[in-house]
Amino acid sequence: MSVDLNSVLSSFQPISLEEMDSVKLMNRTDTKYIFNKSKLPSILESLKNDYRCFFINGTRLSTYKTLYFDTEDFLLYRHHHNGILNRYKLRHRSYVESNLNFLEIKFKTNKDRTIKTRIRNKLEGNFDAQASQFIEKIMPYKALNLKPNVWINYQRITLVNIVNGERLTIDTGLEIINNDKVLQLDKLVIAELKRGSKQFSPFIKLMRDLHIQPGGISKYCMALALTQSNLKTNNFKEKLLKLRKV
């Protein structure tokens, strides 16, 4: 991260982990944007009067390490690729600075809502009894049929709207690890706006002013499309072309 970026982040009003509990937004709509990292400092500068910035242990850049799971035949990926709604993602995420570990299920409904459910769980090898029960209670799959697939690691900036509590996550420094394949996407920024309802958003207005159109690819699908040559990617073609252009 550049000095300029850190300087801009330090000018935001802070929000603590305890305060963040009131804006979890586990049931929400998501809007994604991708752009080149060179644009990020000026974008943040434009947002600092409308958002607070999450900080923990003195840092505003949080490290996330995420392991995704799928069936042997990549059913979860294929559901997303084929546009099937009422679909699931399963991941284990480590929040490095806060030393928290969660097993998380994301459910995309046919109403275009994202519902996230999670439990505290420090994954060590196979799913333990707690993890298996959690998975099988929410997902229509047996835990033993879901295998670790791909790692996606990055640094995240989390902003919270001062007025209405919407959350904006900004991910940089993406690293994809799929067996012996490692990709570093250093120039890519993935921004995701999470809202409980569709109220006015300073971030959306800024994106319109900058002519940055909404639309992104899920990190999991992006990671597999870039590293797993045996999977269909034709429905992601336009998004992958935009990704490479960025």
mmCIF file of C-alpha atoms in Angstrom:
data_model
loop_
_atom_site.group_PDB
_atom_site.id
_atom_site.type_symbol
_atom_site.label_atom_id
_atom_site.label_comp_id
_atom_site.label_asym_id
_atom_site.label_seq_id
_atom_site.Cartn_x
_atom_site.Cartn_y
_atom_site.Cartn_z
ATOM 1 C CA MET A 1 0.000 0.000 0.000
ATOM 2 C CA SER A 2 1.281 3.429 -0.864
ATOM 3 C CA VAL A 3 1.999 6.169 1.642
ATOM 4 C CA ASP A 4 -0.673 8.319 -0.012
ATOM 5 C CA LEU A 5 -3.322 5.656 0.549
ATOM 6 C CA ASN A 6 -2.450 5.213 4.202
ATOM 7 C CA SER A 7 -2.489 8.964 4.644
ATOM 8 C CA VAL A 8 -6.004 9.208 3.195
ATOM 9 C CA LEU A 9 -7.253 6.357 5.406
ATOM 10 C CA SER A 10 -5.904 8.049 8.536
ATOM 11 C CA SER A 11 -8.061 11.087 7.735
ATOM 12 C CA PHE A 12 -11.313 9.082 8.088
ATOM 13 C CA GLN A 13 -13.236 9.039 11.330
ATOM 14 C CA PRO A 14 -12.649 5.590 12.859
ATOM 15 C CA ILE A 15 -15.193 2.919 13.744
ATOM 16 C CA SER A 16 -14.285 0.098 16.122
ATOM 17 C CA LEU A 17 -15.022 -3.635 16.023
ATOM 18 C CA GLU A 18 -17.615 -3.219 18.789
ATOM 19 C CA GLU A 19 -19.417 -0.472 16.861
ATOM 20 C CA MET A 20 -19.354 -2.589 13.703
ATOM 21 C CA ASP A 21 -21.636 -5.143 15.373
ATOM 22 C CA SER A 22 -24.595 -2.842 14.784
ATOM 23 C CA VAL A 23 -24.078 -2.840 10.999
ATOM 24 C CA LYS A 24 -23.443 -6.509 10.214
ATOM 25 C CA LEU A 25 -25.966 -6.513 7.316
ATOM 26 C CA MET A 26 -26.305 -10.285 7.137
ATOM 27 C CA ASN A 27 -29.403 -9.846 4.928
ATOM 28 C CA ARG A 28 -28.685 -7.313 2.221
ATOM 29 C CA THR A 29 -28.268 -6.370 -1.421
ATOM 30 C CA ASP A 30 -24.745 -6.265 -2.852
ATOM 31 C CA THR A 31 -23.421 -4.057 -5.655
ATOM 32 C CA LYS A 32 -19.888 -4.647 -6.938
ATOM 33 C CA TYR A 33 -17.452 -2.451 -8.829
ATOM 34 C CA ILE A 34 -13.959 -3.178 -10.125
ATOM 35 C CA PHE A 35 -11.327 -0.611 -11.054
ATOM 36 C CA ASN A 36 -7.586 -0.066 -11.188
ATOM 37 C CA LYS A 37 -5.760 0.550 -7.929
ATOM 38 C CA SER A 38 -4.360 3.832 -9.255
ATOM 39 C CA LYS A 39 -7.831 5.371 -8.812
ATOM 40 C CA LEU A 40 -8.191 4.348 -5.177
ATOM 41 C CA PRO A 41 -6.495 7.230 -3.293
ATOM 42 C CA SER A 42 -8.599 9.897 -5.010
ATOM 43 C CA ILE A 43 -11.786 7.822 -4.554
ATOM 44 C CA LEU A 44 -11.104 7.496 -0.834
ATOM 45 C CA GLU A 45 -10.354 11.204 -0.579
ATOM 46 C CA SER A 46 -13.810 11.911 -2.014
ATOM 47 C CA LEU A 47 -15.519 9.608 0.517
ATOM 48 C CA LYS A 48 -13.885 10.649 3.777
ATOM 49 C CA ASN A 49 -16.643 13.063 4.844
ATOM 50 C CA ASP A 50 -19.432 10.500 4.318
ATOM 51 C CA TYR A 51 -17.933 7.311 5.789
ATOM 52 C CA ARG A 52 -16.110 6.079 8.857
ATOM 53 C CA CYS A 53 -13.228 3.623 8.465
ATOM 54 C CA PHE A 54 -12.963 0.399 10.457
ATOM 55 C CA PHE A 55 -9.757 0.042 12.415
ATOM 56 C CA ILE A 56 -8.333 -2.673 14.653
ATOM 57 C CA ASN A 57 -5.011 -2.850 16.462
ATOM 58 C CA GLY A 58 -4.043 0.493 14.968
ATOM 59 C CA THR A 59 -4.521 -0.514 11.322
ATOM 60 C CA ARG A 60 -7.206 0.313 8.780
ATOM 61 C CA LEU A 61 -6.090 -2.406 6.370
ATOM 62 C CA SER A 62 -7.392 -5.801 7.484
ATOM 63 C CA THR A 63 -5.882 -9.044 6.182
ATOM 64 C CA TYR A 64 -8.369 -11.733 5.129
ATOM 65 C CA LYS A 65 -7.430 -15.340 4.367
ATOM 66 C CA THR A 66 -10.304 -17.301 2.849
ATOM 67 C CA LEU A 67 -10.600 -20.949 1.851
ATOM 68 C CA TYR A 68 -13.539 -21.883 -0.391
ATOM 69 C CA PHE A 69 -15.212 -25.292 -0.600
ATOM 70 C CA ASP A 70 -17.097 -27.056 -3.368
ATOM 71 C CA THR A 71 -18.174 -30.518 -4.462
ATOM 72 C CA GLU A 72 -15.850 -32.728 -6.508
ATOM 73 C CA ASP A 73 -17.679 -31.660 -9.683
ATOM 74 C CA PHE A 74 -17.726 -27.941 -8.758
ATOM 75 C CA LEU A 75 -21.494 -27.782 -8.358
ATOM 76 C CA LEU A 76 -21.474 -24.497 -6.437
ATOM 77 C CA TYR A 77 -19.325 -22.853 -9.108
ATOM 78 C CA ARG A 78 -21.491 -24.238 -11.899
ATOM 79 C CA HIS A 79 -24.688 -22.963 -10.264
ATOM 80 C CA HIS A 80 -23.234 -19.453 -10.237
ATOM 81 C CA HIS A 81 -21.879 -19.749 -13.786
ATOM 82 C CA ASN A 82 -25.261 -20.927 -15.065
ATOM 83 C CA GLY A 83 -27.147 -18.133 -13.294
ATOM 84 C CA ILE A 84 -29.075 -20.395 -10.945
ATOM 85 C CA LEU A 85 -30.578 -18.420 -8.079
ATOM 86 C CA ASN A 86 -31.115 -19.738 -4.564
ATOM 87 C CA ARG A 87 -27.436 -20.756 -4.673
ATOM 88 C CA TYR A 88 -24.781 -21.193 -2.000
ATOM 89 C CA LYS A 89 -21.134 -20.508 -1.285
ATOM 90 C CA LEU A 90 -19.185 -22.052 1.577
ATOM 91 C CA ARG A 91 -15.956 -20.611 2.911
ATOM 92 C CA HIS A 92 -13.742 -20.489 5.968
ATOM 93 C CA ARG A 93 -12.383 -17.042 6.684
ATOM 94 C CA SER A 94 -9.614 -15.918 9.004
ATOM 95 C CA TYR A 95 -9.597 -12.285 10.098
ATOM 96 C CA VAL A 96 -5.897 -12.027 10.841
ATOM 97 C CA GLU A 97 -5.636 -8.845 12.919
ATOM 98 C CA SER A 98 -8.581 -9.695 15.164
ATOM 99 C CA ASN A 99 -7.613 -13.402 15.362
ATOM 100 C CA LEU A 100 -11.181 -14.441 14.535
ATOM 101 C CA ASN A 101 -12.134 -17.463 12.432
ATOM 102 C CA PHE A 102 -15.553 -18.144 10.934
ATOM 103 C CA LEU A 103 -17.179 -20.769 8.787
ATOM 104 C CA GLU A 104 -19.530 -18.820 6.546
ATOM 105 C CA ILE A 105 -22.390 -19.703 4.208
ATOM 106 C CA LYS A 106 -23.645 -17.161 1.679
ATOM 107 C CA PHE A 107 -27.078 -17.745 0.160
ATOM 108 C CA LYS A 108 -28.111 -15.736 -2.913
ATOM 109 C CA THR A 109 -31.910 -15.702 -3.113
ATOM 110 C CA ASN A 110 -34.148 -15.392 -6.158
ATOM 111 C CA LYS A 111 -35.057 -11.932 -4.805
ATOM 112 C CA ASP A 112 -31.450 -10.784 -5.363
ATOM 113 C CA ARG A 113 -30.741 -10.719 -1.633
ATOM 114 C CA THR A 114 -27.598 -12.093 -0.029
ATOM 115 C CA ILE A 115 -28.063 -13.833 3.309
ATOM 116 C CA LYS A 116 -24.898 -14.664 5.215
ATOM 117 C CA THR A 117 -24.804 -17.086 8.139
ATOM 118 C CA ARG A 118 -21.679 -17.930 10.089
ATOM 119 C CA ILE A 119 -20.291 -19.601 13.188
ATOM 120 C CA ARG A 120 -17.040 -19.194 15.028
ATOM 121 C CA ASN A 121 -14.919 -22.131 13.933
ATOM 122 C CA LYS A 122 -11.181 -22.633 13.628
ATOM 123 C CA LEU A 123 -10.839 -25.113 10.814
ATOM 124 C CA GLU A 124 -8.186 -27.752 11.441
ATOM 125 C CA GLY A 125 -8.269 -30.473 8.811
ATOM 126 C CA ASN A 126 -11.730 -31.915 8.175
ATOM 127 C CA PHE A 127 -14.992 -30.343 9.353
ATOM 128 C CA ASP A 128 -15.617 -31.029 13.022
ATOM 129 C CA ALA A 129 -19.058 -32.003 14.363
ATOM 130 C CA GLN A 130 -20.085 -28.381 14.928
ATOM 131 C CA ALA A 131 -19.114 -27.394 11.382
ATOM 132 C CA SER A 132 -20.826 -30.408 9.801
ATOM 133 C CA GLN A 133 -24.060 -29.759 11.701
ATOM 134 C CA PHE A 134 -23.990 -26.094 10.706
ATOM 135 C CA ILE A 135 -23.461 -26.907 7.013
ATOM 136 C CA GLU A 136 -26.136 -29.577 6.809
ATOM 137 C CA LYS A 137 -28.693 -27.448 8.655
ATOM 138 C CA ILE A 138 -28.454 -24.653 6.071
ATOM 139 C CA MET A 139 -27.179 -26.187 2.834
ATOM 140 C CA PRO A 140 -28.727 -29.079 0.864
ATOM 141 C CA TYR A 141 -25.368 -30.888 0.813
ATOM 142 C CA LYS A 142 -23.533 -33.339 3.021
ATOM 143 C CA ALA A 143 -20.494 -31.821 4.688
ATOM 144 C CA LEU A 144 -18.311 -34.779 3.698
ATOM 145 C CA ASN A 145 -19.014 -34.013 0.016
ATOM 146 C CA LEU A 146 -17.634 -30.464 0.273
ATOM 147 C CA LYS A 147 -13.891 -30.247 -0.251
ATOM 148 C CA PRO A 148 -11.378 -27.408 0.167
ATOM 149 C CA ASN A 149 -10.824 -25.828 -3.208
ATOM 150 C CA VAL A 150 -9.021 -22.499 -3.545
ATOM 151 C CA TRP A 151 -7.481 -19.852 -1.274
ATOM 152 C CA ILE A 152 -8.190 -16.168 -1.849
ATOM 153 C CA ASN A 153 -6.256 -13.710 0.314
ATOM 154 C CA TYR A 154 -6.370 -9.919 0.280
ATOM 155 C CA GLN A 155 -6.362 -6.725 2.321
ATOM 156 C CA ARG A 156 -9.686 -5.050 3.032
ATOM 157 C CA ILE A 157 -10.705 -1.493 3.808
ATOM 158 C CA THR A 158 -14.165 -1.345 5.420
ATOM 159 C CA LEU A 159 -16.131 1.909 5.375
ATOM 160 C CA VAL A 160 -19.440 2.570 7.124
ATOM 161 C CA ASN A 161 -21.765 5.331 6.023
ATOM 162 C CA ILE A 162 -22.083 7.947 8.758
ATOM 163 C CA VAL A 163 -25.790 8.536 8.079
ATOM 164 C CA ASN A 164 -27.410 5.225 7.192
ATOM 165 C CA GLY A 165 -24.987 2.452 8.142
ATOM 166 C CA GLU A 166 -24.413 1.017 4.666
ATOM 167 C CA ARG A 167 -21.103 -0.813 4.410
ATOM 168 C CA LEU A 168 -18.524 -0.492 1.690
ATOM 169 C CA THR A 169 -15.690 -3.010 1.479
ATOM 170 C CA ILE A 170 -12.669 -2.303 -0.715
ATOM 171 C CA ASP A 171 -10.358 -5.237 -1.411
ATOM 172 C CA THR A 172 -6.816 -4.917 -2.748
ATOM 173 C CA GLY A 173 -3.708 -7.032 -3.115
ATOM 174 C CA LEU A 174 -5.634 -10.132 -4.165
ATOM 175 C CA GLU A 175 -3.752 -13.419 -4.139
ATOM 176 C CA ILE A 176 -5.241 -16.645 -5.536
ATOM 177 C CA ILE A 177 -3.738 -20.011 -4.583
ATOM 178 C CA ASN A 178 -5.077 -23.103 -6.350
ATOM 179 C CA ASN A 179 -2.751 -26.041 -5.671
ATOM 180 C CA ASP A 180 0.525 -25.055 -7.370
ATOM 181 C CA LYS A 181 -0.965 -22.067 -9.201
ATOM 182 C CA VAL A 182 -0.490 -18.666 -7.563
ATOM 183 C CA LEU A 183 -1.840 -15.439 -9.068
ATOM 184 C CA GLN A 184 -1.145 -11.946 -7.744
ATOM 185 C CA LEU A 185 -3.733 -9.381 -8.893
ATOM 186 C CA ASP A 186 -1.939 -6.325 -7.538
ATOM 187 C CA LYS A 187 -3.622 -3.720 -9.751
ATOM 188 C CA LEU A 188 -7.180 -4.883 -9.134
ATOM 189 C CA VAL A 189 -9.599 -3.287 -6.666
ATOM 190 C CA ILE A 190 -12.939 -4.930 -5.891
ATOM 191 C CA ALA A 191 -15.391 -2.636 -4.117
ATOM 192 C CA GLU A 192 -18.668 -4.008 -2.802
ATOM 193 C CA LEU A 193 -21.506 -1.932 -1.409
ATOM 194 C CA LYS A 194 -23.761 -3.748 1.068
ATOM 195 C CA ARG A 195 -27.130 -2.183 1.857
ATOM 196 C CA GLY A 196 -30.175 -3.260 3.797
ATOM 197 C CA SER A 197 -32.369 -1.082 1.568
ATOM 198 C CA LYS A 198 -31.834 1.090 -1.485
ATOM 199 C CA GLN A 199 -31.259 4.489 0.062
ATOM 200 C CA PHE A 200 -29.036 7.246 -1.324
ATOM 201 C CA SER A 201 -25.383 6.228 -1.449
ATOM 202 C CA PRO A 202 -22.506 8.729 -1.805
ATOM 203 C CA PHE A 203 -20.361 5.904 -3.159
ATOM 204 C CA ILE A 204 -22.786 5.048 -5.965
ATOM 205 C CA LYS A 205 -23.010 8.735 -6.887
ATOM 206 C CA LEU A 206 -19.213 8.930 -7.010
ATOM 207 C CA MET A 207 -18.988 5.853 -9.228
ATOM 208 C CA ARG A 208 -21.517 7.408 -11.628
ATOM 209 C CA ASP A 209 -19.566 10.659 -11.680
ATOM 210 C CA LEU A 210 -16.392 8.698 -12.532
ATOM 211 C CA HIS A 211 -18.220 6.608 -15.168
ATOM 212 C CA ILE A 212 -17.365 3.375 -13.349
ATOM 213 C CA GLN A 213 -20.195 0.964 -14.017
ATOM 214 C CA PRO A 214 -21.443 -1.595 -11.462
ATOM 215 C CA GLY A 215 -20.720 -5.204 -12.180
ATOM 216 C CA GLY A 216 -18.188 -7.619 -10.880
ATOM 217 C CA ILE A 217 -17.438 -11.270 -10.669
ATOM 218 C CA SER A 218 -17.494 -13.236 -7.442
ATOM 219 C CA LYS A 219 -14.012 -13.774 -6.066
ATOM 220 C CA TYR A 220 -14.567 -17.514 -5.943
ATOM 221 C CA CYS A 221 -15.751 -17.764 -9.549
ATOM 222 C CA MET A 222 -12.997 -15.416 -10.696
ATOM 223 C CA ALA A 223 -10.359 -17.520 -8.942
ATOM 224 C CA LEU A 224 -11.549 -20.759 -10.540
ATOM 225 C CA ALA A 225 -12.059 -19.200 -13.975
ATOM 226 C CA LEU A 226 -8.455 -17.980 -13.927
ATOM 227 C CA THR A 227 -6.825 -21.128 -12.546
ATOM 228 C CA GLN A 228 -9.041 -24.151 -13.333
ATOM 229 C CA SER A 229 -8.793 -24.870 -17.065
ATOM 230 C CA ASN A 230 -11.358 -27.691 -17.100
ATOM 231 C CA LEU A 231 -14.322 -25.486 -16.122
ATOM 232 C CA LYS A 232 -16.747 -23.633 -18.368
ATOM 233 C CA THR A 233 -16.243 -19.863 -18.255
ATOM 234 C CA ASN A 234 -18.218 -18.672 -21.295
ATOM 235 C CA ASN A 235 -20.916 -16.960 -19.200
ATOM 236 C CA PHE A 236 -18.154 -15.010 -17.442
ATOM 237 C CA LYS A 237 -16.435 -13.971 -20.685
ATOM 238 C CA GLU A 238 -17.518 -10.335 -20.559
ATOM 239 C CA LYS A 239 -16.581 -9.998 -16.898
ATOM 240 C CA LEU A 240 -13.190 -11.631 -17.428
ATOM 241 C CA LEU A 241 -12.454 -9.298 -20.335
ATOM 242 C CA LYS A 242 -13.307 -6.320 -18.122
ATOM 243 C CA LEU A 243 -11.119 -7.767 -15.385
ATOM 244 C CA ARG A 244 -8.129 -8.079 -17.719
ATOM 245 C CA LYS A 245 -8.710 -4.544 -19.021
ATOM 246 C CA VAL A 246 -8.667 -3.178 -15.460
#
